[in-house]
Amino acid sequence: MKVKNPILRGFYPDPSIVRVGDDYYIANSTFEWWPGVSLHHSRDLVHWEKLPSPLNRQSQLDLRGVGASQGIWAPCLTYDNGTFYLVYTVVKSFYCNMYDTANFLVTATDILGPWSEPIALNNFGFDPSLFHDDDGRKYMVSMVTDHSVPKKYVGRLVLQEYDDEQKKMVGPVREIFCADKVYLEGPHIFKRKDWYYLFAADTGTGELHGQSILRSKNVWGSYEWYEGNSILTAREHPDFLLQKSGHCDLVETQNGEWYAVHLCGRALENRNPMDAPRFAGARRYTLGRETCIQKMKWTKDDWLVLANGTSVYAGNAEGTLLGYPISLEVSVRKASAMTAGSYPKTTIYPYRYATGGSANQLIPMTAVSGGGTASVYAPDGWDIGKAESLHENGGVKAYLVAYP
């Protein structure tokens, strides 16, 4: 099977992804629109359902006076020890070379909320990301806005520790990346084996956009630049449907596979006039920036690259589906107003199913995690043995897909 990109279509930029058990969640920027931060949930990385926005109270997010393309930038969603952590920037201005970028943190024990009141973190840059180390310590990495005229830095990233008990940033702010030619933003830190990896977008957010990776044996650096950067980009292929690719985040599946979600844009053939005051001759992207997914792999020397071994994703709009869904032998028990039958080799996407219960009731399937037989109820007229269907029963969605 193939997954069709973009997986989130139309104005879902700057994706951040996290897995909690069998559940995957993506958070996206919402800019000047309220409520703040868009959340989606999936159990297979293909089918996504919209969740309530976490910033839905004025005490959490006040966007009065915020202009176009300001507001919520690049949220980062993580999870540790039963708690979801969401860090984000509220941009109040970015004109005349001056950026007003306040960074905040909210938490929740349930992805559906309630989410806490915001904790103020700092205001010297944007794109914050929280990293939970395996020793229990937490760190926030972000880019730094250079207000110098002319600018001293093209790209600069800093790291500081966050104290979860005191609910504040503590200790020194240390520079972990600085360059006069390469611009990095949207940074994330993750750990694999003995390496700390710094994963960041490079070269702006336009058609030159890409993704780079660095690594260090110490969270504070120094970080080694990968010679194969950018590891994902469409900058050399203006004919590709998915342009502007970059600003990735990573997730590891239950079976050890790695995937990157990233923003992209689908360009129209229309271009701005060549005498336009801004973006002269540039292509237009009326759907904004969207969210895609790509399969990744690790090299023998522990660098992360696209699964196809290049920096260019395979094809224009498709990639290989991951190891889900779960294959099950499914039998449907007879009940009032129900259709009974046995449907072998039926695949159940593991996130909105029926197992047990009473007639006309669909409940989440949690007991079956591998092969075997699941007992389910199906409404009359629901032929789960032949077709892919989406049915609603009591407001709960169920996906059942059968192979011939």
mmCIF file of C-alpha atoms in Angstrom:
data_model
loop_
_atom_site.group_PDB
_atom_site.id
_atom_site.type_symbol
_atom_site.label_atom_id
_atom_site.label_comp_id
_atom_site.label_asym_id
_atom_site.label_seq_id
_atom_site.Cartn_x
_atom_site.Cartn_y
_atom_site.Cartn_z
ATOM 1 C CA MET A 1 0.000 0.000 0.000
ATOM 2 C CA LYS A 2 1.019 3.633 -0.527
ATOM 3 C CA VAL A 3 0.493 6.723 1.580
ATOM 4 C CA LYS A 4 -0.629 9.778 -0.338
ATOM 5 C CA ASN A 5 1.224 12.979 0.483
ATOM 6 C CA PRO A 6 0.428 15.477 1.855
ATOM 7 C CA ILE A 7 -1.075 13.570 4.783
ATOM 8 C CA LEU A 8 -2.493 16.824 6.209
ATOM 9 C CA ARG A 9 -3.670 19.052 3.359
ATOM 10 C CA GLY A 10 -4.134 22.773 3.347
ATOM 11 C CA PHE A 11 -2.515 25.033 5.965
ATOM 12 C CA TYR A 12 -0.868 22.537 8.299
ATOM 13 C CA PRO A 13 2.699 23.896 8.503
ATOM 14 C CA ASP A 14 5.615 23.172 10.845
ATOM 15 C CA PRO A 15 4.616 19.652 11.950
ATOM 16 C CA SER A 16 5.771 18.198 15.255
ATOM 17 C CA ILE A 17 5.088 14.502 15.881
ATOM 18 C CA VAL A 18 5.141 12.235 18.923
ATOM 19 C CA ARG A 19 4.165 8.609 19.549
ATOM 20 C CA VAL A 20 2.603 7.488 22.824
ATOM 21 C CA GLY A 21 2.124 3.733 22.803
ATOM 22 C CA ASP A 22 0.150 2.941 19.650
ATOM 23 C CA ASP A 23 -1.030 6.527 19.209
ATOM 24 C CA TYR A 24 0.570 9.189 17.017
ATOM 25 C CA TYR A 25 -0.054 12.911 17.393
ATOM 26 C CA ILE A 26 0.900 15.852 15.170
ATOM 27 C CA ALA A 27 0.886 19.505 16.215
ATOM 28 C CA ASN A 28 0.956 22.317 13.620
ATOM 29 C CA SER A 29 1.345 26.084 13.625
ATOM 30 C CA THR A 30 -1.819 28.188 13.421
ATOM 31 C CA PHE A 31 -0.270 31.696 13.204
ATOM 32 C CA GLU A 32 -2.839 34.474 13.772
ATOM 33 C CA TRP A 33 -5.812 32.092 13.829
ATOM 34 C CA TRP A 34 -7.590 31.121 17.041
ATOM 35 C CA PRO A 35 -7.812 28.687 18.846
ATOM 36 C CA GLY A 36 -4.097 28.027 18.825
ATOM 37 C CA VAL A 37 -2.167 24.975 17.606
ATOM 38 C CA SER A 38 -3.774 22.299 15.458
ATOM 39 C CA LEU A 39 -3.712 18.701 16.748
ATOM 40 C CA HIS A 40 -4.324 15.443 14.843
ATOM 41 C CA HIS A 41 -4.332 11.801 15.960
ATOM 42 C CA SER A 42 -3.633 8.567 14.104
ATOM 43 C CA ARG A 43 -2.924 4.911 14.770
ATOM 44 C CA ASP A 44 -1.353 4.156 11.374
ATOM 45 C CA LEU A 45 0.326 7.417 10.222
ATOM 46 C CA VAL A 46 -2.035 7.478 7.240
ATOM 47 C CA HIS A 47 -5.534 8.260 8.504
ATOM 48 C CA TRP A 48 -5.690 11.348 10.734
ATOM 49 C CA GLU A 49 -8.520 12.751 12.819
ATOM 50 C CA LYS A 50 -8.732 16.337 14.065
ATOM 51 C CA LEU A 51 -8.548 16.865 17.820
ATOM 52 C CA PRO A 52 -9.540 19.917 19.871
ATOM 53 C CA SER A 53 -6.965 22.692 19.904
ATOM 54 C CA PRO A 54 -5.010 22.866 23.183
ATOM 55 C CA LEU A 55 -4.885 26.685 23.354
ATOM 56 C CA ASN A 56 -8.590 27.448 23.582
ATOM 57 C CA ARG A 57 -8.770 29.957 26.431
ATOM 58 C CA GLN A 58 -7.890 33.623 26.242
ATOM 59 C CA SER A 59 -5.794 33.176 29.387
ATOM 60 C CA GLN A 60 -3.621 30.762 27.381
ATOM 61 C CA LEU A 61 -3.467 32.751 24.161
ATOM 62 C CA ASP A 62 -4.454 36.352 23.483
ATOM 63 C CA LEU A 63 -4.010 37.230 19.798
ATOM 64 C CA ARG A 64 -5.519 40.706 19.912
ATOM 65 C CA GLY A 65 -3.367 43.048 17.852
ATOM 66 C CA VAL A 66 -1.436 40.227 16.201
ATOM 67 C CA GLY A 67 -0.945 40.788 12.481
ATOM 68 C CA ALA A 68 -0.949 38.496 9.464
ATOM 69 C CA SER A 69 1.551 35.612 9.617
ATOM 70 C CA GLN A 70 2.309 36.358 13.264
ATOM 71 C CA GLY A 71 0.893 34.472 16.267
ATOM 72 C CA ILE A 72 1.701 30.787 16.855
ATOM 73 C CA TRP A 73 4.921 29.615 15.216
ATOM 74 C CA ALA A 74 6.330 26.065 15.149
ATOM 75 C CA PRO A 75 4.904 24.291 18.213
ATOM 76 C CA CYS A 76 6.752 21.250 19.552
ATOM 77 C CA LEU A 77 4.749 18.388 21.083
ATOM 78 C CA THR A 78 6.545 15.855 23.302
ATOM 79 C CA TYR A 79 5.617 13.303 25.970
ATOM 80 C CA ASP A 80 7.361 12.128 29.131
ATOM 81 C CA ASN A 81 6.228 10.119 32.166
ATOM 82 C CA GLY A 82 2.497 10.493 31.594
ATOM 83 C CA THR A 83 2.533 14.160 30.589
ATOM 84 C CA PHE A 84 2.242 15.902 27.224
ATOM 85 C CA TYR A 85 4.446 18.979 26.821
ATOM 86 C CA LEU A 86 3.671 21.631 24.209
ATOM 87 C CA VAL A 87 6.107 24.515 23.682
ATOM 88 C CA TYR A 88 5.352 27.275 21.202
ATOM 89 C CA THR A 89 6.155 30.836 20.202
ATOM 90 C CA VAL A 90 3.715 33.745 20.135
ATOM 91 C CA VAL A 91 5.095 36.224 17.605
ATOM 92 C CA LYS A 92 3.803 39.752 18.176
ATOM 93 C CA SER A 93 5.875 41.415 15.451
ATOM 94 C CA PHE A 94 8.649 40.704 12.984
ATOM 95 C CA TYR A 95 8.913 43.938 11.037
ATOM 96 C CA CYS A 96 11.879 46.287 10.540
ATOM 97 C CA ASN A 97 14.349 43.523 11.479
ATOM 98 C CA MET A 98 12.851 43.316 14.989
ATOM 99 C CA TYR A 99 11.164 40.149 16.268
ATOM 100 C CA ASP A 100 9.024 40.021 19.417
ATOM 101 C CA THR A 101 8.972 36.286 20.165
ATOM 102 C CA ALA A 102 7.702 35.065 23.528
ATOM 103 C CA ASN A 103 7.997 31.309 24.179
ATOM 104 C CA PHE A 104 5.616 29.353 26.396
ATOM 105 C CA LEU A 105 4.911 25.839 27.686
ATOM 106 C CA VAL A 106 1.588 24.155 28.458
ATOM 107 C CA THR A 107 1.091 20.603 29.725
ATOM 108 C CA ALA A 108 -1.677 18.015 29.988
ATOM 109 C CA THR A 109 -2.013 14.408 31.122
ATOM 110 C CA ASP A 110 -4.614 13.783 28.398
ATOM 111 C CA ILE A 111 -4.126 14.953 24.815
ATOM 112 C CA LEU A 112 -7.766 16.097 24.868
ATOM 113 C CA GLY A 113 -7.049 18.338 27.824
ATOM 114 C CA PRO A 114 -7.526 20.254 29.911
ATOM 115 C CA TRP A 115 -4.229 21.964 29.125
ATOM 116 C CA SER A 116 -2.513 24.038 31.777
ATOM 117 C CA GLU A 117 -2.070 27.778 31.930
ATOM 118 C CA PRO A 118 1.086 28.800 30.018
ATOM 119 C CA ILE A 119 4.507 28.915 31.644
ATOM 120 C CA ALA A 120 6.655 31.765 30.314
ATOM 121 C CA LEU A 121 10.048 30.458 29.157
ATOM 122 C CA ASN A 122 12.048 33.142 27.314
ATOM 123 C CA ASN A 123 11.724 35.626 24.455
ATOM 124 C CA PHE A 124 15.007 35.735 22.580
ATOM 125 C CA GLY A 125 14.111 33.544 19.610
ATOM 126 C CA PHE A 126 11.508 31.266 18.100
ATOM 127 C CA ASP A 127 10.962 27.570 17.193
ATOM 128 C CA PRO A 128 11.540 26.189 20.718
ATOM 129 C CA SER A 129 11.761 22.420 21.170
ATOM 130 C CA LEU A 130 11.846 20.477 24.441
ATOM 131 C CA PHE A 131 14.148 17.457 24.742
ATOM 132 C CA HIS A 132 13.690 14.861 27.522
ATOM 133 C CA ASP A 133 17.004 13.159 28.244
ATOM 134 C CA ASP A 134 17.115 9.612 29.596
ATOM 135 C CA ASP A 135 18.566 10.847 32.916
ATOM 136 C CA GLY A 136 15.374 12.812 33.603
ATOM 137 C CA ARG A 137 16.756 16.249 32.734
ATOM 138 C CA LYS A 138 15.023 18.455 30.180
ATOM 139 C CA TYR A 139 16.473 20.981 27.758
ATOM 140 C CA MET A 140 15.026 23.545 25.399
ATOM 141 C CA VAL A 141 16.718 24.317 22.098
ATOM 142 C CA SER A 142 15.693 27.258 19.929
ATOM 143 C CA MET A 143 17.019 29.568 17.299
ATOM 144 C CA VAL A 144 18.059 33.091 18.232
ATOM 145 C CA THR A 145 16.938 36.217 16.433
ATOM 146 C CA ASP A 146 19.839 38.477 15.517
ATOM 147 C CA HIS A 147 18.717 42.100 15.690
ATOM 148 C CA SER A 148 22.080 43.467 14.583
ATOM 149 C CA VAL A 149 22.243 45.726 11.514
ATOM 150 C CA PRO A 150 23.863 44.277 9.517
ATOM 151 C CA LYS A 151 23.241 40.814 10.947
ATOM 152 C CA LYS A 152 26.217 39.188 12.634
ATOM 153 C CA TYR A 153 24.835 35.644 12.276
ATOM 154 C CA VAL A 154 22.950 33.882 9.517
ATOM 155 C CA GLY A 155 22.050 31.012 11.816
ATOM 156 C CA ARG A 156 22.398 30.546 15.576
ATOM 157 C CA LEU A 157 20.927 27.949 17.962
ATOM 158 C CA VAL A 158 21.053 27.950 21.763
ATOM 159 C CA LEU A 159 20.327 25.413 24.508
ATOM 160 C CA GLN A 160 19.187 25.851 28.110
ATOM 161 C CA GLU A 161 17.946 23.474 30.788
ATOM 162 C CA TYR A 162 14.311 23.462 31.906
ATOM 163 C CA ASP A 163 13.473 22.554 35.517
ATOM 164 C CA ASP A 164 10.154 20.720 35.571
ATOM 165 C CA GLU A 165 9.748 21.087 39.338
ATOM 166 C CA GLN A 166 10.408 24.825 39.428
ATOM 167 C CA LYS A 167 8.544 25.321 36.123
ATOM 168 C CA LYS A 168 11.203 27.613 34.696
ATOM 169 C CA MET A 169 14.385 27.791 32.655
ATOM 170 C CA VAL A 170 17.534 27.345 34.742
ATOM 171 C CA GLY A 171 21.278 27.551 34.257
ATOM 172 C CA PRO A 172 23.295 29.140 31.491
ATOM 173 C CA VAL A 173 22.154 29.729 27.923
ATOM 174 C CA ARG A 174 24.769 28.144 25.681
ATOM 175 C CA GLU A 175 25.313 28.458 21.975
ATOM 176 C CA ILE A 176 25.406 25.067 20.251
ATOM 177 C CA PHE A 177 25.408 26.197 16.607
ATOM 178 C CA CYS A 178 26.562 29.355 14.903
ATOM 179 C CA ALA A 179 27.204 29.995 11.212
ATOM 180 C CA ASP A 180 27.649 32.927 8.887
ATOM 181 C CA LYS A 181 26.360 31.099 5.785
ATOM 182 C CA VAL A 182 23.889 28.360 6.796
ATOM 183 C CA TYR A 183 20.582 29.418 8.362
ATOM 184 C CA LEU A 184 19.071 26.818 10.708
ATOM 185 C CA GLU A 185 15.686 26.986 12.425
ATOM 186 C CA GLY A 186 13.011 24.617 13.718
ATOM 187 C CA PRO A 187 15.606 22.631 15.747
ATOM 188 C CA HIS A 188 14.936 19.387 17.596
ATOM 189 C CA ILE A 189 17.272 17.250 19.690
ATOM 190 C CA PHE A 190 16.848 13.500 19.979
ATOM 191 C CA LYS A 191 19.079 10.714 21.254
ATOM 192 C CA ARG A 192 19.984 7.378 19.708
ATOM 193 C CA LYS A 193 22.639 5.051 21.085
ATOM 194 C CA ASP A 194 25.354 7.371 22.452
ATOM 195 C CA TRP A 195 24.668 10.218 20.040
ATOM 196 C CA TYR A 196 22.720 13.419 20.528
ATOM 197 C CA TYR A 197 21.303 14.531 17.170
ATOM 198 C CA LEU A 198 20.464 18.106 16.284
ATOM 199 C CA PHE A 199 17.805 18.037 13.580
ATOM 200 C CA ALA A 200 16.986 21.404 12.009
ATOM 201 C CA ALA A 201 15.502 23.077 8.955
ATOM 202 C CA ASP A 202 17.925 24.927 6.726
ATOM 203 C CA THR A 203 17.928 27.685 4.097
ATOM 204 C CA GLY A 204 14.692 29.482 4.902
ATOM 205 C CA THR A 205 11.121 28.362 4.241
ATOM 206 C CA GLY A 206 10.878 28.945 0.478
ATOM 207 C CA GLU A 207 11.782 26.721 -2.454
ATOM 208 C CA LEU A 208 15.387 26.392 -1.231
ATOM 209 C CA HIS A 209 14.169 24.860 2.026
ATOM 210 C CA GLY A 210 15.805 21.677 3.310
ATOM 211 C CA GLN A 211 16.606 19.623 6.398
ATOM 212 C CA SER A 212 19.991 19.115 8.036
ATOM 213 C CA ILE A 213 21.329 16.869 10.779
ATOM 214 C CA LEU A 214 24.265 17.259 13.190
ATOM 215 C CA ARG A 215 25.443 15.120 16.109
ATOM 216 C CA SER A 216 27.472 15.180 19.300
ATOM 217 C CA LYS A 217 28.405 12.886 22.168
ATOM 218 C CA ASN A 218 27.365 15.661 24.574
ATOM 219 C CA VAL A 219 24.023 17.454 24.613
ATOM 220 C CA TRP A 220 25.901 20.763 24.897
ATOM 221 C CA GLY A 221 28.014 20.013 21.817
ATOM 222 C CA SER A 222 30.091 20.563 19.899
ATOM 223 C CA TYR A 223 27.894 19.265 17.054
ATOM 224 C CA GLU A 224 29.362 17.650 13.965
ATOM 225 C CA TRP A 225 27.902 18.663 10.590
ATOM 226 C CA TYR A 226 26.821 15.809 8.300
ATOM 227 C CA GLU A 227 28.552 16.043 4.932
ATOM 228 C CA GLY A 228 25.389 14.801 3.177
ATOM 229 C CA ASN A 229 23.227 17.758 4.277
ATOM 230 C CA SER A 230 20.598 18.642 3.268
ATOM 231 C CA ILE A 231 19.222 15.134 3.846
ATOM 232 C CA LEU A 232 15.769 16.122 2.516
ATOM 233 C CA THR A 233 15.031 18.882 0.012
ATOM 234 C CA ALA A 234 13.344 19.645 -3.296
ATOM 235 C CA ARG A 235 15.490 22.666 -4.137
ATOM 236 C CA GLU A 236 17.145 21.015 -7.132
ATOM 237 C CA HIS A 237 13.841 19.747 -8.534
ATOM 238 C CA PRO A 238 11.446 22.611 -9.306
ATOM 239 C CA ASP A 239 9.331 20.170 -11.328
ATOM 240 C CA PHE A 240 8.363 18.185 -8.206
ATOM 241 C CA LEU A 241 4.819 18.665 -6.962
ATOM 242 C CA LEU A 242 5.918 18.901 -3.323
ATOM 243 C CA GLN A 243 8.089 21.990 -2.960
ATOM 244 C CA LYS A 244 9.549 23.863 0.042
ATOM 245 C CA SER A 245 10.240 20.549 1.808
ATOM 246 C CA GLY A 246 11.902 20.839 5.206
ATOM 247 C CA HIS A 247 11.172 21.629 8.871
ATOM 248 C CA CYS A 248 11.097 17.937 9.843
ATOM 249 C CA ASP A 249 10.366 16.125 13.047
ATOM 250 C CA LEU A 250 11.020 12.424 13.706
ATOM 251 C CA VAL A 251 9.135 9.487 15.154
ATOM 252 C CA GLU A 252 10.101 5.865 15.731
ATOM 253 C CA THR A 253 7.363 3.265 15.302
ATOM 254 C CA GLN A 254 6.754 0.287 17.571
ATOM 255 C CA ASN A 255 8.668 -1.961 15.166
ATOM 256 C CA GLY A 256 11.743 0.256 15.017
ATOM 257 C CA GLU A 257 11.050 2.076 11.754
ATOM 258 C CA TRP A 258 11.750 5.804 11.525
ATOM 259 C CA TYR A 259 9.610 8.414 9.796
ATOM 260 C CA ALA A 260 9.965 12.145 9.279
ATOM 261 C CA VAL A 261 7.055 14.540 8.971
ATOM 262 C CA HIS A 262 7.840 17.785 7.169
ATOM 263 C CA LEU A 263 6.157 20.789 5.664
ATOM 264 C CA CYS A 264 5.735 21.186 1.930
ATOM 265 C CA GLY A 265 3.824 23.340 -0.554
ATOM 266 C CA ARG A 266 2.078 22.567 -3.841
ATOM 267 C CA ALA A 267 2.718 25.368 -6.303
ATOM 268 C CA LEU A 268 0.383 26.746 -8.922
ATOM 269 C CA GLU A 269 1.694 27.483 -12.395
ATOM 270 C CA ASN A 270 0.782 31.134 -11.772
ATOM 271 C CA ARG A 271 3.640 33.422 -10.799
ATOM 272 C CA ASN A 272 3.821 36.859 -9.268
ATOM 273 C CA PRO A 273 4.529 39.685 -11.726
ATOM 274 C CA MET A 274 8.215 40.256 -12.364
ATOM 275 C CA ASP A 275 7.836 43.844 -11.137
ATOM 276 C CA ALA A 276 6.089 42.868 -7.882
ATOM 277 C CA PRO A 277 7.544 44.730 -4.866
ATOM 278 C CA ARG A 278 8.005 41.402 -2.994
ATOM 279 C CA PHE A 279 8.640 37.875 -4.282
ATOM 280 C CA ALA A 280 8.870 39.006 -7.887
ATOM 281 C CA GLY A 281 8.300 36.102 -10.271
ATOM 282 C CA ALA A 282 7.717 33.618 -7.436
ATOM 283 C CA ARG A 283 5.225 30.805 -7.749
ATOM 284 C CA ARG A 284 2.024 30.989 -5.740
ATOM 285 C CA TYR A 285 0.963 28.509 -3.048
ATOM 286 C CA THR A 286 -2.713 29.116 -2.362
ATOM 287 C CA LEU A 287 -3.066 26.149 0.031
ATOM 288 C CA GLY A 288 -0.207 27.365 2.173
ATOM 289 C CA ARG A 289 2.215 24.891 3.716
ATOM 290 C CA GLU A 290 1.046 21.329 4.285
ATOM 291 C CA THR A 291 2.311 18.218 6.115
ATOM 292 C CA CYS A 292 4.014 15.238 4.451
ATOM 293 C CA ILE A 293 5.643 12.058 5.738
ATOM 294 C CA GLN A 294 8.750 10.205 4.522
ATOM 295 C CA LYS A 295 10.370 6.954 5.577
ATOM 296 C CA MET A 296 13.927 7.277 6.918
ATOM 297 C CA LYS A 297 16.783 4.883 7.612
ATOM 298 C CA TRP A 298 20.056 4.825 9.533
ATOM 299 C CA THR A 299 23.370 4.413 7.765
ATOM 300 C CA LYS A 300 26.089 2.039 8.999
ATOM 301 C CA ASP A 301 27.911 4.979 10.549
ATOM 302 C CA ASP A 302 24.769 6.196 12.358
ATOM 303 C CA TRP A 303 23.575 9.069 10.200
ATOM 304 C CA LEU A 304 19.913 9.464 9.295
ATOM 305 C CA VAL A 305 18.925 9.648 5.624
ATOM 306 C CA LEU A 306 15.859 9.116 3.472
ATOM 307 C CA ALA A 307 15.016 5.434 3.064
ATOM 308 C CA ASN A 308 15.761 5.628 -0.660
ATOM 309 C CA GLY A 309 19.336 6.669 0.108
ATOM 310 C CA THR A 310 19.087 10.116 -1.497
ATOM 311 C CA SER A 311 18.129 13.615 -0.357
ATOM 312 C CA VAL A 312 15.093 13.591 -2.653
ATOM 313 C CA TYR A 313 11.942 11.727 -1.636
ATOM 314 C CA ALA A 314 10.745 9.087 -4.069
ATOM 315 C CA GLY A 315 8.255 10.385 -6.615
ATOM 316 C CA ASN A 316 6.141 13.494 -6.456
ATOM 317 C CA ALA A 317 3.454 12.559 -3.991
ATOM 318 C CA GLU A 318 3.780 9.003 -2.674
ATOM 319 C CA GLY A 319 5.928 7.055 -0.261
ATOM 320 C CA THR A 320 5.892 3.520 1.080
ATOM 321 C CA LEU A 321 3.363 2.754 3.800
ATOM 322 C CA LEU A 322 4.785 1.646 7.116
ATOM 323 C CA GLY A 323 4.343 -1.679 8.883
ATOM 324 C CA TYR A 324 0.800 -0.925 10.026
ATOM 325 C CA PRO A 325 -2.065 -1.810 9.821
ATOM 326 C CA ILE A 326 -2.436 -5.004 11.866
ATOM 327 C CA SER A 327 -3.713 -8.064 9.983
ATOM 328 C CA LEU A 328 -6.381 -10.004 11.853
ATOM 329 C CA GLU A 329 -8.814 -12.844 11.310
ATOM 330 C CA VAL A 330 -12.101 -11.090 11.990
ATOM 331 C CA SER A 331 -15.424 -12.718 12.818
ATOM 332 C CA VAL A 332 -18.636 -10.751 13.217
ATOM 333 C CA ARG A 333 -21.020 -11.989 15.879
ATOM 334 C CA LYS A 334 -24.755 -11.921 15.277
ATOM 335 C CA ALA A 335 -26.789 -9.447 17.287
ATOM 336 C CA SER A 336 -29.961 -7.453 16.896
ATOM 337 C CA ALA A 337 -29.981 -5.404 13.670
ATOM 338 C CA MET A 338 -26.511 -6.716 12.855
ATOM 339 C CA THR A 339 -25.032 -8.692 9.987
ATOM 340 C CA ALA A 340 -23.036 -11.749 10.978
ATOM 341 C CA GLY A 341 -20.251 -13.411 9.036
ATOM 342 C CA SER A 342 -16.625 -14.413 8.945
ATOM 343 C CA TYR A 343 -14.213 -12.270 6.999
ATOM 344 C CA PRO A 344 -10.677 -13.667 6.897
ATOM 345 C CA LYS A 345 -7.630 -11.589 6.005
ATOM 346 C CA THR A 346 -9.370 -8.388 6.963
ATOM 347 C CA THR A 347 -7.174 -5.518 8.057
ATOM 348 C CA ILE A 348 -8.234 -3.282 10.909
ATOM 349 C CA TYR A 349 -6.618 0.121 11.194
ATOM 350 C CA PRO A 350 -5.936 0.235 14.897
ATOM 351 C CA TYR A 351 -7.724 3.320 16.038
ATOM 352 C CA ARG A 352 -11.525 3.283 16.114
ATOM 353 C CA TYR A 353 -12.950 -0.207 16.108
ATOM 354 C CA ALA A 354 -15.545 -2.388 17.611
ATOM 355 C CA THR A 355 -14.763 -5.295 19.911
ATOM 356 C CA GLY A 356 -17.405 -6.757 22.183
ATOM 357 C CA GLY A 357 -20.084 -4.496 23.533
ATOM 358 C CA SER A 358 -23.754 -4.563 22.602
ATOM 359 C CA ALA A 359 -25.722 -4.094 19.406
ATOM 360 C CA ASN A 360 -25.240 -0.788 17.599
ATOM 361 C CA GLN A 361 -22.246 0.041 19.723
ATOM 362 C CA LEU A 362 -18.698 0.665 18.516
ATOM 363 C CA ILE A 363 -15.955 0.931 21.093
ATOM 364 C CA PRO A 364 -12.180 1.407 20.720
ATOM 365 C CA MET A 365 -10.242 -1.809 20.163
ATOM 366 C CA THR A 366 -7.457 -2.081 22.709
ATOM 367 C CA ALA A 367 -7.231 -5.792 23.530
ATOM 368 C CA VAL A 368 -5.859 -6.996 20.198
ATOM 369 C CA SER A 369 -2.304 -5.919 19.458
ATOM 370 C CA GLY A 370 -1.184 -8.615 17.033
ATOM 371 C CA GLY A 371 -2.521 -11.586 15.121
ATOM 372 C CA GLY A 372 -5.531 -13.580 16.218
ATOM 373 C CA THR A 373 -9.277 -13.174 16.085
ATOM 374 C CA ALA A 374 -11.288 -10.121 17.073
ATOM 375 C CA SER A 375 -15.045 -10.223 17.597
ATOM 376 C CA VAL A 376 -16.735 -7.156 16.158
ATOM 377 C CA TYR A 377 -20.210 -5.851 15.436
ATOM 378 C CA ALA A 378 -21.107 -4.462 12.025
ATOM 379 C CA PRO A 379 -24.285 -2.565 11.037
ATOM 380 C CA ASP A 380 -26.590 -3.940 8.356
ATOM 381 C CA GLY A 381 -25.319 -3.234 4.871
ATOM 382 C CA TRP A 382 -21.729 -2.949 5.999
ATOM 383 C CA ASP A 383 -19.817 -5.349 3.791
ATOM 384 C CA ILE A 384 -16.454 -5.391 5.496
ATOM 385 C CA GLY A 385 -15.311 -8.335 3.414
ATOM 386 C CA LYS A 386 -15.045 -6.521 0.096
ATOM 387 C CA ALA A 387 -14.553 -2.787 0.361
ATOM 388 C CA GLU A 388 -12.799 -0.054 2.254
ATOM 389 C CA SER A 389 -15.458 1.812 4.181
ATOM 390 C CA LEU A 390 -15.882 4.599 6.664
ATOM 391 C CA HIS A 391 -18.961 4.158 8.840
ATOM 392 C CA GLU A 392 -20.252 6.168 11.731
ATOM 393 C CA ASN A 393 -22.223 4.575 14.539
ATOM 394 C CA GLY A 394 -23.031 6.685 17.562
ATOM 395 C CA GLY A 395 -20.528 9.279 16.408
ATOM 396 C CA VAL A 396 -17.583 6.846 16.471
ATOM 397 C CA LYS A 397 -15.670 6.203 13.267
ATOM 398 C CA ALA A 398 -14.517 2.737 12.220
ATOM 399 C CA TYR A 399 -12.128 1.830 9.440
ATOM 400 C CA LEU A 400 -12.219 -1.746 8.165
ATOM 401 C CA VAL A 401 -10.243 -2.569 5.034
ATOM 402 C CA ALA A 402 -10.351 -5.991 3.409
ATOM 403 C CA TYR A 403 -7.813 -7.554 1.119
ATOM 404 C CA PRO A 404 -9.216 -9.789 -1.671
#
